[in-house]
PDB file of N, CA and C in Angstrom:
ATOM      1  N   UNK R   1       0.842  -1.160   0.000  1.00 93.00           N
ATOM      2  CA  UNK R   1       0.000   0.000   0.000  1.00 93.00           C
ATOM      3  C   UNK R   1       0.896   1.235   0.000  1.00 93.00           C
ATOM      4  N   UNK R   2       0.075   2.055  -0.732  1.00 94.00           N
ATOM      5  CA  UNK R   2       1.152   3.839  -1.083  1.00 94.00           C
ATOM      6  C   UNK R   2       0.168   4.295  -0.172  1.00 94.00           C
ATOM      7  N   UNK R   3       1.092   5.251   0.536  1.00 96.00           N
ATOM      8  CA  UNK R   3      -0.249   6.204   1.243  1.00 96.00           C
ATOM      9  C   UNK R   3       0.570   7.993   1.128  1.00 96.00           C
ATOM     10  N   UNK R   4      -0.172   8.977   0.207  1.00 97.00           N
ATOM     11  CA  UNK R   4       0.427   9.932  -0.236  1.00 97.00           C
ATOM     12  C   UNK R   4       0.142  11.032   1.525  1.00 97.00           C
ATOM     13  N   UNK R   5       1.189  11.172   2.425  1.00 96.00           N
ATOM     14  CA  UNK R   5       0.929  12.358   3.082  1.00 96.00           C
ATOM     15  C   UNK R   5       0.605  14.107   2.753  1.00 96.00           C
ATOM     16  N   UNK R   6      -0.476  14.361   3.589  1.00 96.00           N
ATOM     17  CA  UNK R   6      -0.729  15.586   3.185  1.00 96.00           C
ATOM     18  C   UNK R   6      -1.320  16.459   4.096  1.00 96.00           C
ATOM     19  N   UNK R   7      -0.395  16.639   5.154  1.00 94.00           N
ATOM     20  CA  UNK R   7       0.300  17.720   4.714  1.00 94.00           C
ATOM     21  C   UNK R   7       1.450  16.668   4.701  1.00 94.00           C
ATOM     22  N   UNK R   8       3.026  16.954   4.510  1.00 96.00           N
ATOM     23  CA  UNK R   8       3.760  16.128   4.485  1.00 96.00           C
ATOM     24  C   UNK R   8       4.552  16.403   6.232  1.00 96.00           C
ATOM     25  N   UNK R   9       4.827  15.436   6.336  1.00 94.00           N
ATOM     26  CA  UNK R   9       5.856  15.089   7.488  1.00 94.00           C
ATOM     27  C   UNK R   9       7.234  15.903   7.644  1.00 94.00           C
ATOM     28  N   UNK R  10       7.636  16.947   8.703  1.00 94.00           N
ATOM     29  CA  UNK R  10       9.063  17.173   9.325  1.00 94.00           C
ATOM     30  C   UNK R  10      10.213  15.950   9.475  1.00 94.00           C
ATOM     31  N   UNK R  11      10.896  15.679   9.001  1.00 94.00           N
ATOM     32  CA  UNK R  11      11.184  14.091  10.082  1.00 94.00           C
ATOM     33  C   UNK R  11      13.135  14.748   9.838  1.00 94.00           C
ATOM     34  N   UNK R  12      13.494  13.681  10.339  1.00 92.00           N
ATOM     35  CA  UNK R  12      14.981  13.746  10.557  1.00 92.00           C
ATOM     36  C   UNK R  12      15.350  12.374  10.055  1.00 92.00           C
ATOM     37  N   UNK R  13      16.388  12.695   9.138  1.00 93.00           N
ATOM     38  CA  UNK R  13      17.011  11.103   8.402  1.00 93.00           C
ATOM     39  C   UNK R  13      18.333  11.027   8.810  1.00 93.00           C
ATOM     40  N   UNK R  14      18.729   9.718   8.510  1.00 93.00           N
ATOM     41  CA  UNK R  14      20.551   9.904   8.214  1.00 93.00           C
ATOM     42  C   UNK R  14      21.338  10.579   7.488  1.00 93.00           C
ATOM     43  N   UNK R  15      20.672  11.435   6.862  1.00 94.00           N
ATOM     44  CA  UNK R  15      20.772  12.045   5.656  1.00 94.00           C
ATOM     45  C   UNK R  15      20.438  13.723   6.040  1.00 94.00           C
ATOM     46  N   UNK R  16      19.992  13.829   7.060  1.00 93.00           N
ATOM     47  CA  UNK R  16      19.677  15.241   7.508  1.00 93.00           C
ATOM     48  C   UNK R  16      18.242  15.693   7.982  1.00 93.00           C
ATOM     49  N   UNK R  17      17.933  16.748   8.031  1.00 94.00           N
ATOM     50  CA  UNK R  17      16.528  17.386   7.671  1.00 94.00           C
ATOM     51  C   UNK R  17      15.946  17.262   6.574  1.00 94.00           C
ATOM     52  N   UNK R  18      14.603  16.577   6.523  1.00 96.00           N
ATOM     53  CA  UNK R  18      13.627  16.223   5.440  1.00 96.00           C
ATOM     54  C   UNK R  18      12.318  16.353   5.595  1.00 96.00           C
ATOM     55  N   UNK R  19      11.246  16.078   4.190  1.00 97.00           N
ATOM     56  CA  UNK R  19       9.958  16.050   4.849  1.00 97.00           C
ATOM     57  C   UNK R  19       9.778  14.874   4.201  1.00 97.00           C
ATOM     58  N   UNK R  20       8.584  13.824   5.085  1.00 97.00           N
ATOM     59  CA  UNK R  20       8.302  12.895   4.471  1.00 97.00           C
ATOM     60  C   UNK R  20       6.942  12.794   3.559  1.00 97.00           C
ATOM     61  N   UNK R  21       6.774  12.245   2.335  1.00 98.00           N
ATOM     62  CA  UNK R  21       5.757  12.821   1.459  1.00 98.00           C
ATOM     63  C   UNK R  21       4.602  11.470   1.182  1.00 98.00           C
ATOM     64  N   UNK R  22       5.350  10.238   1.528  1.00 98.00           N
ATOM     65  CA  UNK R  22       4.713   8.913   1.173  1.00 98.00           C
ATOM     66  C   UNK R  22       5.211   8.418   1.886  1.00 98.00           C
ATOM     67  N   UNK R  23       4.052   7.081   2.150  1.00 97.00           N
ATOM     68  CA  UNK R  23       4.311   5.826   3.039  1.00 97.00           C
ATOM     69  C   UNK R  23       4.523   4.578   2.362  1.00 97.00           C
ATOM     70  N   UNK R  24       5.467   3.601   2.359  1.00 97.00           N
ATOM     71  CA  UNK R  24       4.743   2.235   1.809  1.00 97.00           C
ATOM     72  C   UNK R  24       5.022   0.933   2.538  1.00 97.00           C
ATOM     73  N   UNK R  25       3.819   0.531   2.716  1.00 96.00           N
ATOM     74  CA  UNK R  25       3.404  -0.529   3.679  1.00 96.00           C
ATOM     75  C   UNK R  25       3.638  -1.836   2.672  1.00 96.00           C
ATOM     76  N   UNK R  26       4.031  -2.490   2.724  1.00 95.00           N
ATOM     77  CA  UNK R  26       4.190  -4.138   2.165  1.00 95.00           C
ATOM     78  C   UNK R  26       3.513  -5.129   2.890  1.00 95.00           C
ATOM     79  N   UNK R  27       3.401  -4.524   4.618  1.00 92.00           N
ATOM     80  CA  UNK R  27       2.029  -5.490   4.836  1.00 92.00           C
ATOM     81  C   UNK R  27       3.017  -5.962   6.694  1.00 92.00           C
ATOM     82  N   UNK R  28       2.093  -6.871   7.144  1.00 91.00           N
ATOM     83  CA  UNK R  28       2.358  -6.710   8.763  1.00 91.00           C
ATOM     84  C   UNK R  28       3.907  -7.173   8.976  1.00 91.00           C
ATOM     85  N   UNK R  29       4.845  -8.318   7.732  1.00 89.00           N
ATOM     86  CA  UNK R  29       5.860  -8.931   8.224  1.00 89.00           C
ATOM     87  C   UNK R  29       6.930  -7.648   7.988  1.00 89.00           C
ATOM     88  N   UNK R  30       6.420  -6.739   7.115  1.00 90.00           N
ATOM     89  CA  UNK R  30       7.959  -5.508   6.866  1.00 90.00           C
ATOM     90  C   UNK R  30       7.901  -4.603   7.331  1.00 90.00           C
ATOM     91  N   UNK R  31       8.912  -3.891   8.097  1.00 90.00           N
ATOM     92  CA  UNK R  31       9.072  -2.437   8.317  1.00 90.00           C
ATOM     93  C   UNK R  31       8.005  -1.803   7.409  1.00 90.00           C
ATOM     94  N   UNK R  32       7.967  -0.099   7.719  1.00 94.00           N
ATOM     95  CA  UNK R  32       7.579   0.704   7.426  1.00 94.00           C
ATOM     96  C   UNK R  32       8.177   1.601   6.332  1.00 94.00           C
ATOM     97  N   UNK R  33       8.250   1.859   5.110  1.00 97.00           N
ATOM     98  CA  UNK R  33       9.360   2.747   4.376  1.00 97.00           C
ATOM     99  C   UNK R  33       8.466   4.416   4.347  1.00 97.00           C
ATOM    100  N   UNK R  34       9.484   5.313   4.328  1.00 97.00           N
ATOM    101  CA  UNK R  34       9.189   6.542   4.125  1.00 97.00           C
ATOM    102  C   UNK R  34      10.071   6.911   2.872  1.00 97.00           C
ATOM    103  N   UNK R  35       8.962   7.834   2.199  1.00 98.00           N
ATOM    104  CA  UNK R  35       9.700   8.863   0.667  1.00 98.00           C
ATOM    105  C   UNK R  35      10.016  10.184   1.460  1.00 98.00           C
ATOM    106  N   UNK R  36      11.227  10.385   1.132  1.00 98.00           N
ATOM    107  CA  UNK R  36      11.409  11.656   2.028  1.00 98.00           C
ATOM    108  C   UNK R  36      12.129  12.637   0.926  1.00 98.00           C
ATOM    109  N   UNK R  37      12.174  13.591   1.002  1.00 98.00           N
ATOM    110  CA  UNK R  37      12.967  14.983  -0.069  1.00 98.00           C
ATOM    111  C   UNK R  37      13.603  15.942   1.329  1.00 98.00           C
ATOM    112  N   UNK R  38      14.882  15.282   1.333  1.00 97.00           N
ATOM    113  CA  UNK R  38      16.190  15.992   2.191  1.00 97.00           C
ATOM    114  C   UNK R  38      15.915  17.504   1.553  1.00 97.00           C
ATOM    115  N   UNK R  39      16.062  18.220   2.976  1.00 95.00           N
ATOM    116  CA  UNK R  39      15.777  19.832   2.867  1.00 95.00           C
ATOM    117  C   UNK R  39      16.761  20.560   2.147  1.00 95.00           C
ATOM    118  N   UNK R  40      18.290  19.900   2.297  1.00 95.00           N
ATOM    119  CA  UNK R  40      19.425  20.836   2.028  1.00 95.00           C
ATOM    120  C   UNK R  40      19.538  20.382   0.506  1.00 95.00           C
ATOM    121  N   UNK R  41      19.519  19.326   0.105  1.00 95.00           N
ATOM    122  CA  UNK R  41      19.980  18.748  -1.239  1.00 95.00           C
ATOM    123  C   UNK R  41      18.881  18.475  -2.059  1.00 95.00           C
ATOM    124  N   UNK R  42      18.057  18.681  -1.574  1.00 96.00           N
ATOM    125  CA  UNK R  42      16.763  18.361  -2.820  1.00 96.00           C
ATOM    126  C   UNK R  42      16.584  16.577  -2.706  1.00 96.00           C
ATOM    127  N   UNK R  43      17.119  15.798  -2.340  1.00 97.00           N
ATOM    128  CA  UNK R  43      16.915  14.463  -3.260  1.00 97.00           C
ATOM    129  C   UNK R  43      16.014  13.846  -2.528  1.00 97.00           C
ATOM    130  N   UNK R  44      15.684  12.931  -3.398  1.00 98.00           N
ATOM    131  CA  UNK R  44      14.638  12.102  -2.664  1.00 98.00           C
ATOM    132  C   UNK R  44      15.210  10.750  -2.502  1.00 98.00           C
ATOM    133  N   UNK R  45      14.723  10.372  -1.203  1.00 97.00           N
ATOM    134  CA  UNK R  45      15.659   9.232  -0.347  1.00 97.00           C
ATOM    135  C   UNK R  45      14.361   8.050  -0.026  1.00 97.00           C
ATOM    136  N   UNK R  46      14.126   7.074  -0.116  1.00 97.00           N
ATOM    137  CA  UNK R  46      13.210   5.983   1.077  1.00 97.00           C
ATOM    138  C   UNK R  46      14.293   5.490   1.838  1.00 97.00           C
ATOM    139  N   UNK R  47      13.757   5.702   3.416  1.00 96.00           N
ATOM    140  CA  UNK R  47      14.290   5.442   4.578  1.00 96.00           C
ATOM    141  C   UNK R  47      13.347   4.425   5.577  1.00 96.00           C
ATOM    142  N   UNK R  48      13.878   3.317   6.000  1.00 94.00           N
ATOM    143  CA  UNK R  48      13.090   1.983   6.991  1.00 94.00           C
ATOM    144  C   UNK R  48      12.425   3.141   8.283  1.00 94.00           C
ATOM    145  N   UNK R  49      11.759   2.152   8.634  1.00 90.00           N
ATOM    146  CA  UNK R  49      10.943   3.231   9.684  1.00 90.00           C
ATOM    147  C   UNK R  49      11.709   3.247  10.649  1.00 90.00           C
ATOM    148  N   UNK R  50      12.699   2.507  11.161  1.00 89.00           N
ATOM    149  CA  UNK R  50      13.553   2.766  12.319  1.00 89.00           C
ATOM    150  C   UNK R  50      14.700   3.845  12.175  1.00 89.00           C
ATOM    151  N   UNK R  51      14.787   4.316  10.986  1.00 92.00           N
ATOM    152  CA  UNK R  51      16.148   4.899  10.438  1.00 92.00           C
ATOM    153  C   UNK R  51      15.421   6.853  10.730  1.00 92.00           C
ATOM    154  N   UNK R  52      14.321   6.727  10.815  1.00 91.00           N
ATOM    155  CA  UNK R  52      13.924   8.260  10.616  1.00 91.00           C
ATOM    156  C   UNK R  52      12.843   8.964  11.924  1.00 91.00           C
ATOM    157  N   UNK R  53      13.073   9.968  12.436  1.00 89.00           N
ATOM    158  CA  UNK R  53      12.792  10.784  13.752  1.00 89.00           C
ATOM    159  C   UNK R  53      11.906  11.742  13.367  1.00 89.00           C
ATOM    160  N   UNK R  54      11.057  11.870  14.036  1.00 85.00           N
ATOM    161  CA  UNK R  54      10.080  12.981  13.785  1.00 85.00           C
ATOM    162  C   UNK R  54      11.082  14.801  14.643  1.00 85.00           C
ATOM    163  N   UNK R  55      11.209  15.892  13.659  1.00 85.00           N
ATOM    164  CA  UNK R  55      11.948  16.916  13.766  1.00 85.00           C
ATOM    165  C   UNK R  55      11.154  17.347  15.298  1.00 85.00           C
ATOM    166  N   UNK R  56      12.031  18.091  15.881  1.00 76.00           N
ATOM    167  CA  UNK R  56      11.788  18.691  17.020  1.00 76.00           C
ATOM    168  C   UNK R  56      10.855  20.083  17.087  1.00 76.00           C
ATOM    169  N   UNK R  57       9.973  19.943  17.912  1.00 72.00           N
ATOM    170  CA  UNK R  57       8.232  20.668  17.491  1.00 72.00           C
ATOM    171  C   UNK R  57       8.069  21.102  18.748  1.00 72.00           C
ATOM    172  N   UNK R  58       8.273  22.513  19.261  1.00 70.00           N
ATOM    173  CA  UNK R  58       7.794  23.447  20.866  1.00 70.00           C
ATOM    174  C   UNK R  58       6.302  23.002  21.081  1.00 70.00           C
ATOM    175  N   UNK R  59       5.790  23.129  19.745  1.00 69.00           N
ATOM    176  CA  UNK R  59       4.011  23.376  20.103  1.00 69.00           C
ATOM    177  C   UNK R  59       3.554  21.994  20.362  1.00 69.00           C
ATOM    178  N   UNK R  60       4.199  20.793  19.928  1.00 65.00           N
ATOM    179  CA  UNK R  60       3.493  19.477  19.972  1.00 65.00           C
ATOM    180  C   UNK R  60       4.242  18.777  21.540  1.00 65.00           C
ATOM    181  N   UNK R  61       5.238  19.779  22.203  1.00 68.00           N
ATOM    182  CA  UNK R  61       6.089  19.511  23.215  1.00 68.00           C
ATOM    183  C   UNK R  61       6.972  18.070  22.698  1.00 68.00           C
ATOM    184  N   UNK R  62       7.264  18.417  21.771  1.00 67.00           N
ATOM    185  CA  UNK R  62       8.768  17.280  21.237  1.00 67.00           C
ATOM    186  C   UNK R  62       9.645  18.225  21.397  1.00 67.00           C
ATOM    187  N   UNK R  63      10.913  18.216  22.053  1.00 66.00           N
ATOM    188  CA  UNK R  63      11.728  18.824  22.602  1.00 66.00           C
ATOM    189  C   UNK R  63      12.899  18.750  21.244  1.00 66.00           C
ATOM    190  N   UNK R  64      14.093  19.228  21.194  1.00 71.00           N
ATOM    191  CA  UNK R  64      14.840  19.005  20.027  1.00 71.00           C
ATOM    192  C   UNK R  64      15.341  17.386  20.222  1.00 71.00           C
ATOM    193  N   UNK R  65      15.693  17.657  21.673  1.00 67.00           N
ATOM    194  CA  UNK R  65      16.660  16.182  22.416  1.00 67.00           C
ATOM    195  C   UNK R  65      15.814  15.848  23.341  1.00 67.00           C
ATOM    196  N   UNK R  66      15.492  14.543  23.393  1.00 59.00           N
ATOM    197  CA  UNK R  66      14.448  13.978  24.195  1.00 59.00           C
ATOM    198  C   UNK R  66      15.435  13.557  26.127  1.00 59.00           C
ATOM    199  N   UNK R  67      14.986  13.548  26.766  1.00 59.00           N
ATOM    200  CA  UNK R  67      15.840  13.229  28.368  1.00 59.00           C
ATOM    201  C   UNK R  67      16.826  11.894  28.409  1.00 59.00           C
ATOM    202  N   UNK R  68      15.412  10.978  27.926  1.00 61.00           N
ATOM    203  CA  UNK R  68      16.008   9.695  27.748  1.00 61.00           C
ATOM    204  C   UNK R  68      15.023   9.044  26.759  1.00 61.00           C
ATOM    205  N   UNK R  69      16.365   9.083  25.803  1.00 60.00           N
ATOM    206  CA  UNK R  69      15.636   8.814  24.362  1.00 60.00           C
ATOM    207  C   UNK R  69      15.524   6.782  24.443  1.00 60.00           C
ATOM    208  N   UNK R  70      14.969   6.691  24.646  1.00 62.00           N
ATOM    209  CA  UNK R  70      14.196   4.975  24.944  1.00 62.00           C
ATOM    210  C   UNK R  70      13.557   4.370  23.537  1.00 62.00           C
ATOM    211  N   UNK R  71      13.942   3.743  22.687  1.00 65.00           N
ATOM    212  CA  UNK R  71      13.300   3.416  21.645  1.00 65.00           C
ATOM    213  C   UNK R  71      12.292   1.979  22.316  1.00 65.00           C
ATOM    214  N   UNK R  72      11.376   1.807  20.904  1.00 60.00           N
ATOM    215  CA  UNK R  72      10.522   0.621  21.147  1.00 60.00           C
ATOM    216  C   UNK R  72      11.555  -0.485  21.588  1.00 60.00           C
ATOM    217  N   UNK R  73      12.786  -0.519  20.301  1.00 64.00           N
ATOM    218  CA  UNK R  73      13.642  -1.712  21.000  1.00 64.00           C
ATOM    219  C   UNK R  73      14.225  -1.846  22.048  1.00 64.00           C
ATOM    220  N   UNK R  74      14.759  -0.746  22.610  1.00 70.00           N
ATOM    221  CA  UNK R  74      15.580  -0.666  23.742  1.00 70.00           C
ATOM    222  C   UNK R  74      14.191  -1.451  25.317  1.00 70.00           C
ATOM    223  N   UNK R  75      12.620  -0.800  25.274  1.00 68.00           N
ATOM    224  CA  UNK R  75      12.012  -1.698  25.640  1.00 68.00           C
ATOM    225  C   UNK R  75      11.961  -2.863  25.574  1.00 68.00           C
ATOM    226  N   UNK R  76      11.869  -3.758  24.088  1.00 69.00           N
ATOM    227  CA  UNK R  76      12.026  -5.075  24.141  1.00 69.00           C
ATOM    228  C   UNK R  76      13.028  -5.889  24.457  1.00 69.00           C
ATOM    229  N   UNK R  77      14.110  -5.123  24.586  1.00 73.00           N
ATOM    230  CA  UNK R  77      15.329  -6.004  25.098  1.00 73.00           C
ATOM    231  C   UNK R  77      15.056  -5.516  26.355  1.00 73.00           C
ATOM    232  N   UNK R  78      14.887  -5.026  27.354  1.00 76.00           N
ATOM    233  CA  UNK R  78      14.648  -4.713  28.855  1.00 76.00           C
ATOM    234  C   UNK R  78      13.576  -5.539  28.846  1.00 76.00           C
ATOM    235  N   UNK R  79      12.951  -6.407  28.330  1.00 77.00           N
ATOM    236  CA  UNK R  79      11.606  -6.871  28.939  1.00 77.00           C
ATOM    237  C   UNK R  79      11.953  -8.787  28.408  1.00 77.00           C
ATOM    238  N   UNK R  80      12.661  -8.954  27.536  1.00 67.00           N
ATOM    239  CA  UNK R  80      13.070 -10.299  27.544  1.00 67.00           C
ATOM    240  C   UNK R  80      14.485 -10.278  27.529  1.00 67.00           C
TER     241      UNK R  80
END
């Protein structure tokens, strides 16, 4: 499944500052991919859903740097 975002997504890649513009789902066994267009260079990149951060937002209280940045995995290995 394509899913076109609109408005598009802030996010943060390995690659820098981007917005993300599309989703594509392959279905429950795969990651998540994002279409993203890097802010500084123009290009357009797909990045796995673990690889990309939503940009830092005052009004939504996402801080730039989180206290203790805890991912989903870092839970699942603390729990088995």
């Amino acid at each position: 499944m394509l899913v076109q975002l609109n408005p598009p997504i802030p996010i943060e890649t390995p690659k820098g500052k981007g917005v993300a513009v599309m989703v594509i789902d392959y279905g429950p066994e795969f990651d998540l991919y994002w279409v993203c267009f890097q802010d500084e260079t123009r290009e357009c990149w797909t990045f796995s859903n673990q690889d990309i951060r939503a940009q830092a937002n005052m009004t939504m209280h996402r801080p730039a740097r989180p206290r203790n940045p805890v991912t989903a995995l870092d839970k699942f290995r603390s729990q088995n």
